[in-house]
Coordinates of C-alpha atoms in Angstrom, one line a residue:
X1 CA 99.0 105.7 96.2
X2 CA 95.1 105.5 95.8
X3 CA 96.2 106.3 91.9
X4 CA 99.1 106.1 90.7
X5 CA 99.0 108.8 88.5
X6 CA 102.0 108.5 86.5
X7 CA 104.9 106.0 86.2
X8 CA 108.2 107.2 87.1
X9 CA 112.0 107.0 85.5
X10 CA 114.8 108.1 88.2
X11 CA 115.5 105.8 91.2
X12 CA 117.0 107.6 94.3
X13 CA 116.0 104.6 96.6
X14 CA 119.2 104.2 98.5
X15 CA 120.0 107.6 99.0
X16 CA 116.7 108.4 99.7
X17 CA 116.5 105.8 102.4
X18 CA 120.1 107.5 104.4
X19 CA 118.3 110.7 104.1
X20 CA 115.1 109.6 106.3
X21 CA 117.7 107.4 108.8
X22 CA 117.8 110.1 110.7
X23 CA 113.6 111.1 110.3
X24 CA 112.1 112.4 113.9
X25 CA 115.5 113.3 115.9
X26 CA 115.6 116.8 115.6
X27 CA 112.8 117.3 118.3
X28 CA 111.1 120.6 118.9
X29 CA 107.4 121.7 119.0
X30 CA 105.9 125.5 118.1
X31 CA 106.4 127.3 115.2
X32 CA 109.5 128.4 113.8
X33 CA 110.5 131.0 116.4
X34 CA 111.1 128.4 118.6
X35 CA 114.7 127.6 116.9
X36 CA 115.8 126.2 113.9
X37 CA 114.2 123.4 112.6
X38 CA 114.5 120.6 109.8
X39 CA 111.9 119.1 107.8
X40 CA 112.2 116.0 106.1
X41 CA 110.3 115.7 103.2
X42 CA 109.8 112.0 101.6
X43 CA 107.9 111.6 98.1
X44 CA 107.1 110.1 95.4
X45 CA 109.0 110.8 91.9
X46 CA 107.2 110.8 89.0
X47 CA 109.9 111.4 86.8
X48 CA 110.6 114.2 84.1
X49 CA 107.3 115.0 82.8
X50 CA 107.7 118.2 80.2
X51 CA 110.6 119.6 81.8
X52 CA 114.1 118.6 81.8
X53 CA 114.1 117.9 85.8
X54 CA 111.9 115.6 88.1
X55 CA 110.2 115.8 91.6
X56 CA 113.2 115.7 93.1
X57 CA 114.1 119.4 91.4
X58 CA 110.9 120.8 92.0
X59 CA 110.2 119.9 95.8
X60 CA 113.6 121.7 96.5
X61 CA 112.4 124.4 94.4
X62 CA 109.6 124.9 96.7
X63 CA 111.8 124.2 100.1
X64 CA 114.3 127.0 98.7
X65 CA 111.7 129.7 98.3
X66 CA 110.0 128.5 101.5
X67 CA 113.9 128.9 103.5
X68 CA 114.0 132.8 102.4
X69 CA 110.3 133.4 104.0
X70 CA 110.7 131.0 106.6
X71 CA 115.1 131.1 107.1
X72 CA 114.6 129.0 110.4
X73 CA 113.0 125.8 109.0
X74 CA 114.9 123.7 106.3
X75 CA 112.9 121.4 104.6
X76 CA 115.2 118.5 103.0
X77 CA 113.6 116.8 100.1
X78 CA 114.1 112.7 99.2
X79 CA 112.3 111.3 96.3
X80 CA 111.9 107.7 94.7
X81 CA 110.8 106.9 91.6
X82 CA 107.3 105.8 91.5
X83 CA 107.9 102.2 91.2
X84 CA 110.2 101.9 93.8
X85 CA 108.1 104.1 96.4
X86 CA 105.2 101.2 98.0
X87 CA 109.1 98.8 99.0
X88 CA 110.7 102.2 100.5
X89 CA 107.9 103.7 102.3
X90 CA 106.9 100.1 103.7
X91 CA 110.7 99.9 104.9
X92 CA 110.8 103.8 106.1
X93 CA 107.6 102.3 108.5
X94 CA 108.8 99.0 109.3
X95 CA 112.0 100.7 111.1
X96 CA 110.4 103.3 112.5
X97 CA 112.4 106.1 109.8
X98 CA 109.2 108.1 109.7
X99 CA 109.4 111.6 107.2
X100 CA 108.1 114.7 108.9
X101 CA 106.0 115.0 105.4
X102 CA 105.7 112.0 103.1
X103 CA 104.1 112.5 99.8
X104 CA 102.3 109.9 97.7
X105 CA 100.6 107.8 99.9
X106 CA 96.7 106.8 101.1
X107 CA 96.0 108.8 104.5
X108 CA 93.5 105.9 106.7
X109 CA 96.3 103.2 107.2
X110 CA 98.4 105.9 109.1
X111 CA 96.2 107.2 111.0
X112 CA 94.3 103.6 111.7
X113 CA 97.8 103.8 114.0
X114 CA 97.9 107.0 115.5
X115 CA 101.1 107.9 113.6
X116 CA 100.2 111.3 111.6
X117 CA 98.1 114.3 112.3
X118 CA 94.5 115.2 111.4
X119 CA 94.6 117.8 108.5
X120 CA 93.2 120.2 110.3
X121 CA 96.8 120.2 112.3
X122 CA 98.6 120.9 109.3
X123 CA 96.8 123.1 107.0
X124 CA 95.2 126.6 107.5
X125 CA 91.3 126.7 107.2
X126 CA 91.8 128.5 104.4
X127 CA 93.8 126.6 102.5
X128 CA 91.7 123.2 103.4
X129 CA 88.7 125.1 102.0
X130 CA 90.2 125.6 98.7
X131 CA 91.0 121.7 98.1
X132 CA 88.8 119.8 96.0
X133 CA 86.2 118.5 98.6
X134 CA 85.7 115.8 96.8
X135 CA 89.2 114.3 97.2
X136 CA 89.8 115.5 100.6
X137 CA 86.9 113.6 101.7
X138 CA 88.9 110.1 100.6
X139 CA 91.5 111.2 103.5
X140 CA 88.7 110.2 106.1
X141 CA 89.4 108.2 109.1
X142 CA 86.6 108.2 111.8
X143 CA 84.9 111.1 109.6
X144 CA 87.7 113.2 110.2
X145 CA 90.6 113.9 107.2
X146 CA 94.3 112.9 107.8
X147 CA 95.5 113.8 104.5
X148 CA 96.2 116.9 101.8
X149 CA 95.3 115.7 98.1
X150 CA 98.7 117.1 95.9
X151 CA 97.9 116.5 92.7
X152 CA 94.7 114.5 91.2
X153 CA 93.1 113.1 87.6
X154 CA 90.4 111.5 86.4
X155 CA 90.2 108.9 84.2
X156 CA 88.2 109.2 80.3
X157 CA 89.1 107.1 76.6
X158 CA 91.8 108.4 74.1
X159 CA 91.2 107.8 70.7
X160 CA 93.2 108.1 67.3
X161 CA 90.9 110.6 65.2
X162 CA 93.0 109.3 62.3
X163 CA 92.3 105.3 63.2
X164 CA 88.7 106.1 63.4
X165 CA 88.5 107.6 59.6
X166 CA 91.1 104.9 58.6
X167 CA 88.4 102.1 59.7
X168 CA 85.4 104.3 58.6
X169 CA 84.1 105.3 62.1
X170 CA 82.3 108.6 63.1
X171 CA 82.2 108.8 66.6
X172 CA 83.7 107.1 69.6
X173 CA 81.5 103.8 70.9
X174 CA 80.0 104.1 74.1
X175 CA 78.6 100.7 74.6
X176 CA 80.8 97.5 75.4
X177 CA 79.4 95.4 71.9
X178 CA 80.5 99.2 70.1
X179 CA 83.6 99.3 71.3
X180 CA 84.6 95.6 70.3
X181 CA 82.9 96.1 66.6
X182 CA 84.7 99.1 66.3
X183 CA 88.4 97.7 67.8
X184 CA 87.8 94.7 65.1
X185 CA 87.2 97.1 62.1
X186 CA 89.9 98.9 63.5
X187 CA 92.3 95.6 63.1
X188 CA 90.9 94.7 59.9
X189 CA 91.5 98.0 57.8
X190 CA 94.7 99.4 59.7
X191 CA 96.4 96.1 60.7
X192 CA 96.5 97.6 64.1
X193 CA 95.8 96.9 67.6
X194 CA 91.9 98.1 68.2
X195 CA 91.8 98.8 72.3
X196 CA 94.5 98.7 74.7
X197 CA 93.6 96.8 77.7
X198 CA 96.7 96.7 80.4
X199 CA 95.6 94.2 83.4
X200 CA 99.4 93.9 84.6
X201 CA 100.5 94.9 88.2
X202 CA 101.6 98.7 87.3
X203 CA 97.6 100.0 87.1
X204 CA 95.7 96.4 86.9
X205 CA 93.5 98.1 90.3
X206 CA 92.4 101.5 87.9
X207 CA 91.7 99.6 84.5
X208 CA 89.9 97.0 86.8
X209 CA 87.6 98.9 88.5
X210 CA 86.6 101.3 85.1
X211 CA 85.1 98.3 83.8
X212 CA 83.3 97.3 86.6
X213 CA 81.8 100.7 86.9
X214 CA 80.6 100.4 83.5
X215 CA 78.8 97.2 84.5
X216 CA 77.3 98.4 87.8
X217 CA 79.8 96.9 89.9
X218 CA 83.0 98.3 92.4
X219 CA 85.4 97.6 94.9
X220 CA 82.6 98.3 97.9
X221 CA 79.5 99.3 98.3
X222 CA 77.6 102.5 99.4
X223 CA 78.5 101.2 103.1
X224 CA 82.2 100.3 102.2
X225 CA 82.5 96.5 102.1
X226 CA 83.7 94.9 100.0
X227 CA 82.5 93.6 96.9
X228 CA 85.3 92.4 94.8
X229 CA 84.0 89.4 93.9
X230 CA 80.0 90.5 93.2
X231 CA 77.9 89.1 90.3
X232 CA 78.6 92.1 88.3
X233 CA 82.2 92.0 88.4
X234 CA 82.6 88.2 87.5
X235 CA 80.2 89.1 84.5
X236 CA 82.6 92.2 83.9
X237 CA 85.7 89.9 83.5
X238 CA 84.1 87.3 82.1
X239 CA 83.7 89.6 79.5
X240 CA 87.2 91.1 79.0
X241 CA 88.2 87.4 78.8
X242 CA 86.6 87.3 76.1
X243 CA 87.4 90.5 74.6
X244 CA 91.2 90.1 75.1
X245 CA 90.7 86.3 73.1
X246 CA 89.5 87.8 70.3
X247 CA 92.5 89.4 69.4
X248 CA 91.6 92.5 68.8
X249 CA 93.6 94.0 72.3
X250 CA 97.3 93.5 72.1
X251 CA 98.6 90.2 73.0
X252 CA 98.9 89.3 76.7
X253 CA 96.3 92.3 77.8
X254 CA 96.7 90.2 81.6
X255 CA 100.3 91.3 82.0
X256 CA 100.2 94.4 79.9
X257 CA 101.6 97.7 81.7
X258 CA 99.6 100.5 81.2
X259 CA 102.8 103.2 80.4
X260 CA 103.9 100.6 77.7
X261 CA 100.7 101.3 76.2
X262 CA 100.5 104.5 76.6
X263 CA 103.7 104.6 74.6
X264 CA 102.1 102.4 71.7
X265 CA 99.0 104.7 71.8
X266 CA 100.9 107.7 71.6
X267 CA 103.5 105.7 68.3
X268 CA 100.0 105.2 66.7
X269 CA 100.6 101.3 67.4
X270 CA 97.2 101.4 68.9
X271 CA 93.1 103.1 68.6
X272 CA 91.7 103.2 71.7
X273 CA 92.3 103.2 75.4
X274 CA 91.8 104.5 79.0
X275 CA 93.6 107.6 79.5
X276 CA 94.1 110.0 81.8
X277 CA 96.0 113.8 80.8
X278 CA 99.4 112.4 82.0
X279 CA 99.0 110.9 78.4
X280 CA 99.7 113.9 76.9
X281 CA 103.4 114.8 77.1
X282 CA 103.9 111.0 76.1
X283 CA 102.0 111.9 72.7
X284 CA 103.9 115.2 72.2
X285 CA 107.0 113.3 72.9
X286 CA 106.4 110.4 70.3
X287 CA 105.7 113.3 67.5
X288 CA 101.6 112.6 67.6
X289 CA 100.0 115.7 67.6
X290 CA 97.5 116.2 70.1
X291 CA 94.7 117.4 67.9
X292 CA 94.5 114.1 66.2
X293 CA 93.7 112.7 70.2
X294 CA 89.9 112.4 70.6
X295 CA 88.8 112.2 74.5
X296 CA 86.0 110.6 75.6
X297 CA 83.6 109.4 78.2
X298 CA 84.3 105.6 79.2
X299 CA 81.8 103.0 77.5
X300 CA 79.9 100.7 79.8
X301 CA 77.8 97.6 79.4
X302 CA 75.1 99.8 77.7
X303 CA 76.0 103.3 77.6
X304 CA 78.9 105.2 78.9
X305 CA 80.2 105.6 82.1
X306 CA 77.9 108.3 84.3
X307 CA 81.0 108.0 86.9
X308 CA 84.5 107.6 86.2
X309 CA 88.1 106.8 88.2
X310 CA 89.1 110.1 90.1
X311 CA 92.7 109.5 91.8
X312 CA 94.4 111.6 94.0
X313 CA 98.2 111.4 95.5
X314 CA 98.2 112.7 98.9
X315 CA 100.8 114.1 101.8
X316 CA 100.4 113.2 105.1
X317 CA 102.8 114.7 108.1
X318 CA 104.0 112.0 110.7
X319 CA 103.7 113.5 114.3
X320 CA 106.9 111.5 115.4
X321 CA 109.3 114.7 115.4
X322 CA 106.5 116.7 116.9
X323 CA 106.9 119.5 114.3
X324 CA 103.4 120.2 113.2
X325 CA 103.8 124.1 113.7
X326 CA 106.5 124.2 110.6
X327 CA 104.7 121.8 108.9
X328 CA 101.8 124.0 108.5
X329 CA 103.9 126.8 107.6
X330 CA 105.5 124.9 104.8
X331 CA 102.3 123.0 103.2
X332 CA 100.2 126.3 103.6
X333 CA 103.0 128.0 101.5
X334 CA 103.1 124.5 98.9
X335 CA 99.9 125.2 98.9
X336 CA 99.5 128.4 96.6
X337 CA 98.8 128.4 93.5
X338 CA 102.0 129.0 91.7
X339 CA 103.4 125.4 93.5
X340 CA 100.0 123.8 91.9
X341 CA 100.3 125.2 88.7
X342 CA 103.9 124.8 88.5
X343 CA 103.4 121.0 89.3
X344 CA 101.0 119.9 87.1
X345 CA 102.0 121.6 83.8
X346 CA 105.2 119.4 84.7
X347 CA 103.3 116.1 84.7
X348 CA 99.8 117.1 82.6
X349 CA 97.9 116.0 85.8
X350 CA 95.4 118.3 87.9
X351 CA 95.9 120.5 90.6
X352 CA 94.6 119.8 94.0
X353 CA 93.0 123.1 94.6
X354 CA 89.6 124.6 93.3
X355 CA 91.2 128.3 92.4
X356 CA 94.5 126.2 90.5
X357 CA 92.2 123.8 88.8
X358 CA 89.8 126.8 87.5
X359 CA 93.0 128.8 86.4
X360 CA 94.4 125.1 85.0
X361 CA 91.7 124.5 83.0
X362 CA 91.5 127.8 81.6
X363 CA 95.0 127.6 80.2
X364 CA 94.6 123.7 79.0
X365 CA 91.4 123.5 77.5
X366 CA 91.7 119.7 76.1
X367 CA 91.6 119.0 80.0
X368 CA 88.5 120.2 80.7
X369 CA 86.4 116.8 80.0
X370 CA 88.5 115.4 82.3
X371 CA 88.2 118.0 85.2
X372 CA 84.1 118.2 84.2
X373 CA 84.6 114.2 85.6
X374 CA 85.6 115.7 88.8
X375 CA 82.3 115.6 90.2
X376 CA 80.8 112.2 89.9
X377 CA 84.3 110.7 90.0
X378 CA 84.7 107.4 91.8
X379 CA 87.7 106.5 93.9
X380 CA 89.2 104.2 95.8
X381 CA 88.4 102.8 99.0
X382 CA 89.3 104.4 102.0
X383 CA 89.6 101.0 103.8
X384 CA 92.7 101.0 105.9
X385 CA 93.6 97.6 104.1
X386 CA 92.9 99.1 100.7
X387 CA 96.7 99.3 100.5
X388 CA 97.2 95.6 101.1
X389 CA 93.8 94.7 98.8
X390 CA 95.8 96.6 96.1
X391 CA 98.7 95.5 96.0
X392 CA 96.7 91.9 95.8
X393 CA 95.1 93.0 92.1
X394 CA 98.1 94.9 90.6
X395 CA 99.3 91.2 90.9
X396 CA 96.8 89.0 90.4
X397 CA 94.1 90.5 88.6
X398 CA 95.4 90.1 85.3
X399 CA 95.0 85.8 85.8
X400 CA 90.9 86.9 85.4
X401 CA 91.7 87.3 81.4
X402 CA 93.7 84.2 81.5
X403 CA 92.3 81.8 84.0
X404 CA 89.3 81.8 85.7
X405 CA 87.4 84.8 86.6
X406 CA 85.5 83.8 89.8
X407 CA 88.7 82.1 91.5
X408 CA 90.5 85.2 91.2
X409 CA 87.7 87.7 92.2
X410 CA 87.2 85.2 95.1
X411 CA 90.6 84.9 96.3
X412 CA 90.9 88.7 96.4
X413 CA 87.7 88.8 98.1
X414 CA 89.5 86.4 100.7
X415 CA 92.1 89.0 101.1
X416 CA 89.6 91.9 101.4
X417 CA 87.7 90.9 104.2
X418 CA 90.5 88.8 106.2
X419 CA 92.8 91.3 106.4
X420 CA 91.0 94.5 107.6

């Protein structure tokens, strides 16, 4: 996923691996007058959320309603939790097992090699219209998009309102030499942990590149090479080398996983952290209440961020079983508002679509910093090897706060440019 936006809980791996064995074999082209028809739908799991089901529940929610409008096309949902999905979906494309629809994954590798069609295949005008430009645009492959964002976020700094008066601060830092000062007093009159940092391999590529945007640095620049291993982002973790030795992160910040975190942040265990509004049904779930949560913009180097993270986990349709009429007919209908809405009260992310975000964000006010982020969000590359390059500093970035900055930065670097 460019993000991953949230961290899931149920595994379905094996039997969502049968269910795709037999992906592309039931043939067929035109819409659904031309016979019946299934669909096999592959995503990503992202676990409970608020409800009492997961993805798996509410994808077949959708395919239900979609069978009584559409009674020829069956749409037969698979889902796998989140930290299972890169090893399954890499498997489901090494044999060949491709999903009519597979949800949860970046758009450019795919179509690099021909496999899936160009959004404007599988999506009414209409509907394409109403996506969040700004997203859809990451889809690109030869300036044209391949993929639909599903659901989005941004990314901003939670803080404990009652931490801050604890330790006698006012308002949140917004400078690097701030937010250590204010993580030591933090330690010093609460005996708690003043910033969560989590380098390990579940989100080391999104905490990674927040702080090189707060230090002028990135992933690429404005022509989209890579720059992994610039001046800026050797200073950056040079930094956070330092920042994690002082001990006022929690211990081993290069191995740290961001939903463990998120979990000590929400017990009160920690002050301050990067945060996006999946947080929020993990703090009403450990009993905080979300009023004493203070959002705010990122600190950087010298001021905060002007640019933050924007993530997006997008579908893609595979044109192997040559069903792109009935695909249409079923994202169109995923499409609607209710679907969007549905969705993302689930997980506390952000719908996908300008009418579901506005209707969103009048219903969850506390989220409307993050979506006001939207905008003059960063994301991640589009690279067709961004995939690869990721997977590279979920794993090794965290060694920057233990070893030696440079040697890592330059090693992924290595990767980066060799393997495009």
């Amino acid at each position: 996923m460019k993000s991953r936006l949230f961290a899931a809980t149920v595994a379905a791996g094996a039997a969502a691996l049968l269910a795709i064995s037999a992906c592309g074999s039931s043939g067929g082209n035109g819409g659904s007058s031309s016979g019946n028809v299934t669909l096999h739908f592959f995503g990503a799991d992202y676990g409970a959320g608020t409800s009492t089901e997961g993805s798996t529940q509410f994808w077949d929610g959708v395919a239900s309603a979609f069978h009584k409008k559409y009674p020829k096309v069956t749409v037969d949902v698979s889902t796998v939790n989140w930290n299972s999905y890169p090893d399954k979906v890499k498997t489901l494309i090494q044999n060949k097992q491709y999903p009519d629809i597979l949800e949860g994954s970046a758009a450019p590798p795919y179509a690099q090699e021909g496999l899936i069609y160009p959004t404007s295949q599988i999506l009414s005008q209409s509907v394409i219209s109403n996506l969040v430009q700004k997203f859809l645009k990451d889809t690109d492959y030869q300036g044209q998009p391949y993929g639909v964002p599903w659901t989005t976020s941004t990314r901003a700094m939670c803080y404990n309102k009652s931490m801050f008066s604890q330790a006698g601060i006012t308002s949140p830092p917004t400078t690097w030499a701030q937010l250590k000062s204010d993580a030591a007093a933090i330690k010093a009159k609460t005996g708690k942990i003043g910033f969560g940092l989590p380098l390990g391999p579940e989100e080391a590529q999104g905490e990674s590149l927040l702080w090189f945007l707060g230090n002028g640095g990135g992933y690429v620049n404005t022509s989209g090479s890579y720059t992994i291993n610039s001046a800026q982002n050797i200073a950056t973790m040079t930094w956070l080398k330092s920042f994690a030795a002082s001990g006022d992160t929690e211990p081993g910040a290069g191995t740290a996983n961001r939903t463990d975190l998120w979990n000590e942040f929400a017990a009160g265990q920690i002050a301050m952290l990067n945060c996006s509004p999946a947080i929020m049904p993990i703090v009403a779930a450990k009993g905080m209440s979300t009023s004493n949560v203070g959002v705010a913009t990122i600190p950087g180097m010298n001021g905060p961020l002007t640019s933050t993270l924007g993530v997006h986990d997008d579908i893609v349709a595979f044109k192997s079983g040559g069903h792109a009429a009935q695909i249409k007919e079923f994202l169109d209908f995923a499409y609607q508002d209710q679907w969007q809405m549905q969705f993302n009260k689930i997980y506390d992310l952000l719908p996908a679509t300008a009418s579901a975000d506005q209707a969103f964000g009048q219903q969850n006010p506390l989220f409307t910093s993050y979506m006001t982020n939207i905008a003059s969000s960063v994301n991640y590359p589009s690279n067709p090897n961004w995939t690869t390059v990721e997977n590279q500093i979920k794993q090794t970035m965290g060694q920057a706060v233990t070893g030696n900055p440079a040697s890592v930065l330059n090693t992924i670097q290595q990767t980066a440019s060799t393997s495009s």
